[in-house]
Tab-separated table of C-alpha atoms in Angstrom:
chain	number	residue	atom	x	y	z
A	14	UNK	CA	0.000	0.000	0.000
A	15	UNK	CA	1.441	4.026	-0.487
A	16	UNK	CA	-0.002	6.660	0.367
A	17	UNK	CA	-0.732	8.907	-2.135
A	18	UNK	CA	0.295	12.521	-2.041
A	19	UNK	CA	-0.996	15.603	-3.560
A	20	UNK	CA	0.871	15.969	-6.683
A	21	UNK	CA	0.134	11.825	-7.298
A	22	UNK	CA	-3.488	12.785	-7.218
A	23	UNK	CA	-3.116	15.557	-9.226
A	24	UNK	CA	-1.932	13.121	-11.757
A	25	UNK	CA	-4.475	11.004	-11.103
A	26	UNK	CA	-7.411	13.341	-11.777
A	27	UNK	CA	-6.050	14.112	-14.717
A	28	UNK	CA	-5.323	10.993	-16.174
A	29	UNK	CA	-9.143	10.006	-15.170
A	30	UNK	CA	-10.419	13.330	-17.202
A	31	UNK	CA	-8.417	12.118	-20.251
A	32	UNK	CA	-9.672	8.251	-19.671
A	33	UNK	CA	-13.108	9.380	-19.344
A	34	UNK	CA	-13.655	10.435	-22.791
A	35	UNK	CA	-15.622	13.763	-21.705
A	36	UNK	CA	-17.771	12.209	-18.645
A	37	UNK	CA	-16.896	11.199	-15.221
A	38	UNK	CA	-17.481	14.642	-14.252
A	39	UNK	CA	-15.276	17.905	-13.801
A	40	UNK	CA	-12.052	18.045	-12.629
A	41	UNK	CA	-12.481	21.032	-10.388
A	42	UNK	CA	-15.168	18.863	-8.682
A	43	UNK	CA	-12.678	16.264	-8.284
A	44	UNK	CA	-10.299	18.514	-6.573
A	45	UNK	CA	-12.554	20.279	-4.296
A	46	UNK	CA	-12.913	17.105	-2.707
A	47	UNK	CA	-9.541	15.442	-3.092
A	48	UNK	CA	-8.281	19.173	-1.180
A	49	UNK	CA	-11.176	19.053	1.445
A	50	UNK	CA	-10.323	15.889	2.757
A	51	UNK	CA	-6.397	16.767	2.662
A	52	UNK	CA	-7.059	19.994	4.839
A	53	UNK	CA	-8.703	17.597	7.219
A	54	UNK	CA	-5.369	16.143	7.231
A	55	UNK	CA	-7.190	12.583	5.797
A	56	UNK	CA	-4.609	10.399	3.756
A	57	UNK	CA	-4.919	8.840	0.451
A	58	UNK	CA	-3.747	5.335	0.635
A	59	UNK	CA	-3.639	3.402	-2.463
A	60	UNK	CA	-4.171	-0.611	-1.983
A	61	UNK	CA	-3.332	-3.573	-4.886
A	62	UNK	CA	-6.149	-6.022	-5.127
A	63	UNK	CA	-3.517	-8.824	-3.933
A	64	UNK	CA	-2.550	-6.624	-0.710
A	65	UNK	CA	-6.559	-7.008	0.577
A	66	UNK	CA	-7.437	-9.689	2.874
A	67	UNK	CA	-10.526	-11.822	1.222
A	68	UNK	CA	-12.704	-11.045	3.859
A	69	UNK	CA	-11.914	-7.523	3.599
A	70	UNK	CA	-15.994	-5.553	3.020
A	71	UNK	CA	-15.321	-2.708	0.116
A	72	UNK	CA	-18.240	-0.904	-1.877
A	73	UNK	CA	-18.570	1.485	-4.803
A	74	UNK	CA	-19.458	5.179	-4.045
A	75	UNK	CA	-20.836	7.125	-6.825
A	76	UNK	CA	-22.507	10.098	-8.546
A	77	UNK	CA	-24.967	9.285	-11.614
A	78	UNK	CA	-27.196	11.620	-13.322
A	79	UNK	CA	-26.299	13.923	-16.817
A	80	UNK	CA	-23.343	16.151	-16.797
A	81	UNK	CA	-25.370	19.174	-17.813
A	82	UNK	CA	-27.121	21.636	-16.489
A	83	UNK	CA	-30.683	21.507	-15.772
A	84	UNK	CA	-33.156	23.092	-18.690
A	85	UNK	CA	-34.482	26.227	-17.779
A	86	UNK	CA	-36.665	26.351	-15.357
A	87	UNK	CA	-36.295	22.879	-13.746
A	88	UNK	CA	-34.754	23.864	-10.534
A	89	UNK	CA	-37.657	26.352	-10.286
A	90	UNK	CA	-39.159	22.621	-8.939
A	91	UNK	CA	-36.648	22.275	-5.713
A	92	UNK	CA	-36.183	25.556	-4.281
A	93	UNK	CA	-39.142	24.475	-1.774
A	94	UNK	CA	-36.503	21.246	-0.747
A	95	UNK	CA	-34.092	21.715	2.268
A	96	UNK	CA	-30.157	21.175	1.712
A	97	UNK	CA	-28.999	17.719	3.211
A	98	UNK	CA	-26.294	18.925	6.369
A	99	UNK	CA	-23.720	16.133	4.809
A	100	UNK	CA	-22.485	15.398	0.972
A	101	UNK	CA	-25.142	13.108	-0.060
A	102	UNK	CA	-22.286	10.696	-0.867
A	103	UNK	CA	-21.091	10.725	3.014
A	104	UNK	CA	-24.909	10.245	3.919
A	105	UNK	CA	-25.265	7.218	1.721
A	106	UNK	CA	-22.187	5.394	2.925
A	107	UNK	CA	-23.382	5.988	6.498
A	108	UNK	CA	-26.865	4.460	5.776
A	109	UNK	CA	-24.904	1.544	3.830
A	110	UNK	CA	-22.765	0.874	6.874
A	111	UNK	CA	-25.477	1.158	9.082
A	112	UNK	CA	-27.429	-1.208	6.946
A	113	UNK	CA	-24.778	-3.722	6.352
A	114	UNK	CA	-23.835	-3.696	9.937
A	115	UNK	CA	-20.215	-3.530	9.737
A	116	UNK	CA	-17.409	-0.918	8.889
A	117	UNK	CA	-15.957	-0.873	5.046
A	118	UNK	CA	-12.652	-1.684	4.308
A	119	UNK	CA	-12.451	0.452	1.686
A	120	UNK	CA	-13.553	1.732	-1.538
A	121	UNK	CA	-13.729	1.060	-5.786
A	122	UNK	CA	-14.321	3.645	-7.992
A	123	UNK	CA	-17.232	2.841	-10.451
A	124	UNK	CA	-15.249	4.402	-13.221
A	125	UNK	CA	-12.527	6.546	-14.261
A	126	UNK	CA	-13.596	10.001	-14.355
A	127	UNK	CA	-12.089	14.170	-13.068
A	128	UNK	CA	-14.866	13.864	-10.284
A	129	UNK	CA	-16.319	10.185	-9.852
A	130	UNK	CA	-12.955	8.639	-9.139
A	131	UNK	CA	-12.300	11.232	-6.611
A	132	UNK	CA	-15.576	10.846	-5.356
A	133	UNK	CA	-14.389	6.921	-4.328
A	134	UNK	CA	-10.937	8.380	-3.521
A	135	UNK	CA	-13.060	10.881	-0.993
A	136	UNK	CA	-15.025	8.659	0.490
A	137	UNK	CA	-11.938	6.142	1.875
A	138	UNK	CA	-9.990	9.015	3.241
A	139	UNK	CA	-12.793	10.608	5.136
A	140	UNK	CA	-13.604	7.024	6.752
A	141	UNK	CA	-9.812	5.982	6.770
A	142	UNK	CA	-10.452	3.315	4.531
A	143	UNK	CA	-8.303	2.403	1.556
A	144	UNK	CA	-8.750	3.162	-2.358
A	145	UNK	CA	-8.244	-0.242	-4.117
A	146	UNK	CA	-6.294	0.061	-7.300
A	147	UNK	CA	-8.979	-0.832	-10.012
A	148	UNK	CA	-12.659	-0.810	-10.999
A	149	UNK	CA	-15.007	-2.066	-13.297
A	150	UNK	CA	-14.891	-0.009	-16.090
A	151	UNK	CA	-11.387	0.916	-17.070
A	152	UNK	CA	-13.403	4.548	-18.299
A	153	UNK	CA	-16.005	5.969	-17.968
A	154	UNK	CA	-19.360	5.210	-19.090
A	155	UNK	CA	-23.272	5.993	-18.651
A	156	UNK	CA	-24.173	3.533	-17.097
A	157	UNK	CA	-24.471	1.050	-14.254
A	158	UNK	CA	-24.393	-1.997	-16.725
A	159	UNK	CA	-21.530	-0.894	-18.371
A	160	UNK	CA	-18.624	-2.445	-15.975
A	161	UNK	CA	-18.056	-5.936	-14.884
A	162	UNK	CA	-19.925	-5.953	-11.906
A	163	UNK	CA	-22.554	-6.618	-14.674
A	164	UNK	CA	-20.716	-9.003	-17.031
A	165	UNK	CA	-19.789	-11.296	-13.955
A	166	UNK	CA	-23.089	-10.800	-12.227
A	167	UNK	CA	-21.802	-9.439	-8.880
A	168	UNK	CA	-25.007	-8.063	-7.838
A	169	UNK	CA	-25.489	-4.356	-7.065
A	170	UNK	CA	-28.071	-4.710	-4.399
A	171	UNK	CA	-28.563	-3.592	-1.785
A	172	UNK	CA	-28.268	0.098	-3.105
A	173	UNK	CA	-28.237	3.185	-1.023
A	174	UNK	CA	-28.818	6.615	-2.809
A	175	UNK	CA	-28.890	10.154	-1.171
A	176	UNK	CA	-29.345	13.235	-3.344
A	177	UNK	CA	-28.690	17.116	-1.829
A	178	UNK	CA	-32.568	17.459	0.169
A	179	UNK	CA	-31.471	14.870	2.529
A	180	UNK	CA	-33.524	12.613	1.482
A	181	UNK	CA	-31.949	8.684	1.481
A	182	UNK	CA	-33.065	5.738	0.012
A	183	UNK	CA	-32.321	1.703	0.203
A	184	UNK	CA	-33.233	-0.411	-2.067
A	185	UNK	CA	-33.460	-3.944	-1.846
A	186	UNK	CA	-34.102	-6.950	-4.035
A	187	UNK	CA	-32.810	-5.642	-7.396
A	188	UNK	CA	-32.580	-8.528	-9.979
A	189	UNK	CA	-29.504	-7.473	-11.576
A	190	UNK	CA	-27.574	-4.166	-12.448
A	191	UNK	CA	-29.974	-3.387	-15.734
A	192	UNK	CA	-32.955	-2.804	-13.070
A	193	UNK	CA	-30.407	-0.809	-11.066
A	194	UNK	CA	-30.001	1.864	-13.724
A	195	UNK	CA	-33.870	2.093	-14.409
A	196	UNK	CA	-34.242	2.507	-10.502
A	197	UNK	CA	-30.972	5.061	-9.582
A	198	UNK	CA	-31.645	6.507	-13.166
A	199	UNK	CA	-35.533	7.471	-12.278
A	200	UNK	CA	-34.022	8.592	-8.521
A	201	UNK	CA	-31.726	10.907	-9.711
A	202	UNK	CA	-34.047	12.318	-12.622
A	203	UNK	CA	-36.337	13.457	-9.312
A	204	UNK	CA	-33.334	14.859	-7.679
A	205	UNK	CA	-32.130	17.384	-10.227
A	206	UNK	CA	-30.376	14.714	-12.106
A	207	UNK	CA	-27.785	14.299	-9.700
A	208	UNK	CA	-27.897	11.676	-6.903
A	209	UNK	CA	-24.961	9.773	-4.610
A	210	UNK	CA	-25.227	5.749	-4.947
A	211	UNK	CA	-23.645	3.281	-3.067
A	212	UNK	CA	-23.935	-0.188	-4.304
A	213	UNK	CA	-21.619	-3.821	-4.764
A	214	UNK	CA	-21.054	-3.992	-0.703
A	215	UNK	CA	-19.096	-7.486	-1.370
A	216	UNK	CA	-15.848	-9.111	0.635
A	217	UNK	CA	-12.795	-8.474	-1.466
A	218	UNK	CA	-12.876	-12.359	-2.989
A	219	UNK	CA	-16.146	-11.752	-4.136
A	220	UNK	CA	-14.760	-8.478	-6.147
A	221	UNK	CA	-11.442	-9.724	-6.773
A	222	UNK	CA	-12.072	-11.496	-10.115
A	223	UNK	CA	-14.426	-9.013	-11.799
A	224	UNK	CA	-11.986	-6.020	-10.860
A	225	UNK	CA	-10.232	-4.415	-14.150
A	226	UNK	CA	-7.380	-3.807	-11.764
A	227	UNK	CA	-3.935	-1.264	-11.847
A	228	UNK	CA	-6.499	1.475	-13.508
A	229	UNK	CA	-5.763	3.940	-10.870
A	230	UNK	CA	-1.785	3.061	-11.479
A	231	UNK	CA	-2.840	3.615	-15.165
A	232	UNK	CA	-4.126	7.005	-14.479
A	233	UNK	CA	-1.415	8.138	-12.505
A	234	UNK	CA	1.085	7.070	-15.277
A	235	UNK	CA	-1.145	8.640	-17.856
A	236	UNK	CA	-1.779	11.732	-15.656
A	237	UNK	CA	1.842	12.127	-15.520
A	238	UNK	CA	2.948	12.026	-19.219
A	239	UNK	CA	0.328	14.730	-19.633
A	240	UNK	CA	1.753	17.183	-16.848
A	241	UNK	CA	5.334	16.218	-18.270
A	242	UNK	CA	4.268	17.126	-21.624
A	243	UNK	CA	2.548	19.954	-21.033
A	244	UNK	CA	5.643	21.663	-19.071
A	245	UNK	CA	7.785	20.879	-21.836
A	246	UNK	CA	5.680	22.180	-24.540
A	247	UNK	CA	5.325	19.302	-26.230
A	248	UNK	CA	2.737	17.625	-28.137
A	249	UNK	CA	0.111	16.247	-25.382
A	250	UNK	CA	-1.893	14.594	-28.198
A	251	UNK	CA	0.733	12.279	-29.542
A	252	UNK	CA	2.599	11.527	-25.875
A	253	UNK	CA	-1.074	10.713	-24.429
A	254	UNK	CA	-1.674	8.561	-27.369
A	255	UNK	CA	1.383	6.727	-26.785
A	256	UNK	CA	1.769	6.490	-22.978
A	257	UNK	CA	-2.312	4.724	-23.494
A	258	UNK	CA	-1.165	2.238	-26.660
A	259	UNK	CA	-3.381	4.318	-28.715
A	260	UNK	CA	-3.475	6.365	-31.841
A	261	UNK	CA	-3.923	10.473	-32.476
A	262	UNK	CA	-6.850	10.450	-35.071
A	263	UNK	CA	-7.670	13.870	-35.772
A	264	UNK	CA	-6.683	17.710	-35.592
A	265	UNK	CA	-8.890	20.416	-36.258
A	266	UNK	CA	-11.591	23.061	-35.146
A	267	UNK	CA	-14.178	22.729	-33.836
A	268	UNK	CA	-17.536	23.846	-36.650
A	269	UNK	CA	-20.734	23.025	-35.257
A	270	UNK	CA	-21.640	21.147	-31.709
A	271	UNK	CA	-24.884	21.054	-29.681
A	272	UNK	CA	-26.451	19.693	-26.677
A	273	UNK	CA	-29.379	18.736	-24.412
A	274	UNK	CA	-30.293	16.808	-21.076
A	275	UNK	CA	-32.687	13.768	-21.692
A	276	UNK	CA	-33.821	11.276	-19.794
A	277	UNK	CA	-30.994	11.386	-16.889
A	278	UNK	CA	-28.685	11.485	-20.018
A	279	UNK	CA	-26.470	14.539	-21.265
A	280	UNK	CA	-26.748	13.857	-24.900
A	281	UNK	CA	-25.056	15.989	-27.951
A	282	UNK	CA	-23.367	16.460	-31.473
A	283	UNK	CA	-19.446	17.325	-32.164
A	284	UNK	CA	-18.239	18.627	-35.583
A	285	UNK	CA	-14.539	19.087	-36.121
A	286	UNK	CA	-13.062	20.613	-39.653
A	287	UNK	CA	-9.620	19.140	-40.313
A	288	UNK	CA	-6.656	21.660	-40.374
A	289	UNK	CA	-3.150	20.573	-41.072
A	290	UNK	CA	-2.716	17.243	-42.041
A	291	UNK	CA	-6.179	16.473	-41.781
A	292	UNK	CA	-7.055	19.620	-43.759
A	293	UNK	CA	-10.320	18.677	-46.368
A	294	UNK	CA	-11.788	16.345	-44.311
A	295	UNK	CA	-14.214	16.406	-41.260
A	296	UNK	CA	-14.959	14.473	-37.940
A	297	UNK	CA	-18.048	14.074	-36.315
A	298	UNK	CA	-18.688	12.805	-32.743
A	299	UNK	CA	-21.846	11.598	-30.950
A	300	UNK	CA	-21.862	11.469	-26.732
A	301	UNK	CA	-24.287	10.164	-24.425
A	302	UNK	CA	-22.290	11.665	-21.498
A	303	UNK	CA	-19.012	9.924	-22.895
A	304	UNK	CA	-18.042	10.555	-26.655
A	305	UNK	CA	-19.713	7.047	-27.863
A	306	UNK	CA	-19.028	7.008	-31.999
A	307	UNK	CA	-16.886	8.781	-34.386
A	308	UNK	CA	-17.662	9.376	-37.882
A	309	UNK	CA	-14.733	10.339	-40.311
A	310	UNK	CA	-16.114	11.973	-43.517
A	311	UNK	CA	-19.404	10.602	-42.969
A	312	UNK	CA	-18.145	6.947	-42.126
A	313	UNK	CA	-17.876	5.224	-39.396
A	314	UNK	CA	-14.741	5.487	-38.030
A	315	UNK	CA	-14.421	4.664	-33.833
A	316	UNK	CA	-16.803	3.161	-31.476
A	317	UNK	CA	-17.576	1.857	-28.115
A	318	UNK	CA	-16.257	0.599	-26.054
A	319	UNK	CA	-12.858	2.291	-27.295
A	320	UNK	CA	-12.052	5.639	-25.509
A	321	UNK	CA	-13.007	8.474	-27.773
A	322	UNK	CA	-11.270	11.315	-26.409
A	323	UNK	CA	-10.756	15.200	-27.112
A	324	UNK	CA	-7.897	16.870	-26.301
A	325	UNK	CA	-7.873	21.390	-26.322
A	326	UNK	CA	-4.674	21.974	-28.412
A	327	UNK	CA	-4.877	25.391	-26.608
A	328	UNK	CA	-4.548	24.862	-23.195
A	329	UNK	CA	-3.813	21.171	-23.009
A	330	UNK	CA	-6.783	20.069	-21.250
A	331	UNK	CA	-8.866	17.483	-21.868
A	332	UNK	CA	-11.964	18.386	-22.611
A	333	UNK	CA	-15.215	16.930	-20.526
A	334	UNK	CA	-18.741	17.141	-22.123
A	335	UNK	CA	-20.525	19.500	-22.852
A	336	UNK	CA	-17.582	21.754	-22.572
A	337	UNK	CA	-17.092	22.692	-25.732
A	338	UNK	CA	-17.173	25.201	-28.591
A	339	UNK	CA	-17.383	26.466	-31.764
A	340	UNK	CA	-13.669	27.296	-32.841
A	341	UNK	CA	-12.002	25.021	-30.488
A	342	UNK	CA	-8.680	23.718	-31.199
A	343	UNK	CA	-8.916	20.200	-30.741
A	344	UNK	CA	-7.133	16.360	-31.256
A	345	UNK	CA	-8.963	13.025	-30.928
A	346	UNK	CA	-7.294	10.715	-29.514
A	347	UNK	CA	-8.159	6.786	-29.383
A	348	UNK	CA	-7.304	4.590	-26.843
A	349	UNK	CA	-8.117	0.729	-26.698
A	350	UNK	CA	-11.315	-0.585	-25.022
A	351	UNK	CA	-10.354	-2.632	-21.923
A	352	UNK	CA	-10.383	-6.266	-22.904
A	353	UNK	CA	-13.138	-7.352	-21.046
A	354	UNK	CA	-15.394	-5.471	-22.731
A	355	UNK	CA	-14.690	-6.751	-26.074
A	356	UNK	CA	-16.270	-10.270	-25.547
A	357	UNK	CA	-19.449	-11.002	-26.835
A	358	UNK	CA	-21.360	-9.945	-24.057
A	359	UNK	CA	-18.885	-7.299	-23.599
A	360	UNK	CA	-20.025	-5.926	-26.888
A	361	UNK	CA	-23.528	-6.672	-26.423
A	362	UNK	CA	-24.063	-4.215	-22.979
A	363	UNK	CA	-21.244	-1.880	-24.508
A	364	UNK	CA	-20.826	-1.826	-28.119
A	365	UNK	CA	-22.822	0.086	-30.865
A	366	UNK	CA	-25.657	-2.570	-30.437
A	367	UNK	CA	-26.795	-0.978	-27.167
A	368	UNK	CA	-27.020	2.434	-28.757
A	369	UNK	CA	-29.437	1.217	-31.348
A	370	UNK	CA	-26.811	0.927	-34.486
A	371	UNK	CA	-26.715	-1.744	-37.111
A	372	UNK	CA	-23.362	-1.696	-37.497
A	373	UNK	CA	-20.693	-3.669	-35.667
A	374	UNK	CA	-17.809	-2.607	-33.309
A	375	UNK	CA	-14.887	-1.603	-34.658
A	376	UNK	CA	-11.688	0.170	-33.715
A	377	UNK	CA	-9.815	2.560	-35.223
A	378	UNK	CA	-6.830	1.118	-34.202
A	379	UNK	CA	-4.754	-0.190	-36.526
């Protein structure tokens, strides 16, 4: 175990941002947290799954809801609602411990993300629990199915949700993960589409199988190489792309882009004009929360469950959704899907399929 310092969270964060191809939340989020708990003089300690005892009780703290903001008007509907006296992700870890009747080990982060692995990360130093080095994702995604908590059928019950009114919910009984999002999906939807979950309460041997594990190791690397980089001047694109084993597939600026919040979902439209070497040609990108499919000239070109992500040539930053803008300097980057999600079922939960395409998976990857 090491205990994780400041700048080695710094790195962190930022690797998540880039890893969570424009969801996962914002970064500032992410360190609002990460610097609360430090001026509480908490610590950050970083466990590998083979340094936890079997019997060791971990769970999965979380935020779910879009990454917009509300339409107009909708938080007309909860100024009459008090303001919960704890973060709603504190609350439901309390209730969850309470519930479970015994004291957590420590924590997994549901995904990688600026704010929802630091929300994980938050949660173990403020209970002095440890952050276990992995998760089920390997990115980030929209989601509770999309991890393998789902694909091995760990299941996510029982659930405990709190949202900013105070108000806390369990829920019991919960067939499998794809009822989970309907139920935490509808929850959050009536809580200003944002609500804290806690859910997969399981002993370390029950986890230690399903666990995409060394992602937070992966972060930190890739978190790195883009600080490195970025003091040096040089070019973040390429170095990211080669420090994740993937491939820079477009330059340009950004033409046209849109967005909305639907159903619990931030969904929107990217269009990027080629300059340089890409000059003449065009690249178009479709998100539900994440950048899901990329479309070179018209054709398909990336898709799930590879990491789509978009990189500001201006200031180096990756850039989280729906941050963006018409005449952005941008490079997209792809980096390999995580193995496990590239098996049949893999594909089926997390491939084009679930979006509602004809079309297979395919990388851009060559």
């Amino acid at each position: 175990m090491r205990v994780l310092k400041r700048p080695d969270l710094e790195d962190i964060l930022y690797g998540c941002a880039i890893l969570g191809t424009g969801g996962g939340g914002e970064l500032d989020e992410g360190f609002e947290l990460i610097d609360e708990a430090l001026a509480q003089g908490k610590e950050f300690v970083l466990a590998d799954p083979s340094e936890i005892p079997d019997e060791a009780m971990i769970c999965t703290p979380y935020m779910l809801g879009a990454i917009s903001e509300l339409p107009a008007g909708e938080e007309d509907k909860y100024a009459r609602l008090p303001t919960g006296e704890v973060r709603p992700i504190l609350a439901a870890y309390q209730r969850m411990e309470a519930y479970k009747g015994t004291k957590f080990s420590g924590t997994v982060a549901c995904e990688l993300g600026g704010s929802n692995t630091a929300m994980a990360f938050y949660v173990a130093a403020m209970t002095g629990g440890y952050i276990v080095d992995g998760d089920p994702a390997g990115r980030a995604v929209p989601e509770i199915t999309h991890s393998t908590y789902y694909l091995n059928d760990l299941p996510a019950a029982p659930i405990v949700t709190a949202n900013a009114f105070g108000e806390c919910m369990v829920i019991e009984n919960v067939i499998d993960d794809l009822r989970a999002e309907e139920i935490v999906r509808a929850l959050s939807m009536a809580s200003g589409n944002d609500i804290a979950a806690v859910d997969h309460a399981l002993c370390m041997q029950e986890l230690r199988g399903a666990l995409i594990g060394g992602t937070i190791t992966k972060a930190l690397e890739l978190g790195r190489t883009w600080r490195v980089t970025k003091a040096d001047g040089g070019d973040i694109a390429a170095n990211i792309a080669a420090q994740g084993s993937g491939e820079v597939v477009f330059r340009g600026a950004i033409s046209t882009c849109d967005w909305k919040t639907a159903e619990g979902f931030t969904l929107g439209n990217i269009s990027i004009s080629g300059e340089g070497d890409y000059a003449g040609s065009d690249y178009a990108i479709w998100l539900k929360n994440e950048n899901m499919i990329g479309w070179r000239n018209g054709e398909v070109h990336a898709t799930i469950p590879d990491l789509i992500c978009l990189l500001d040539m201006e200031t180096g930053e990756p850039v989280t959704n729906p941050n963006y803008r018409v005449g952005q300097q941008v490079a997209v980057v792809v980096l390999p899907a995580p193995n496990a999600f590239l098996s049949e079922k893999g594909l089926e939960i997390f491939g084009p399929k679930y979006l509602g395409y004809s079309f297979e998976y395919r990388s851009a990857l060559v």
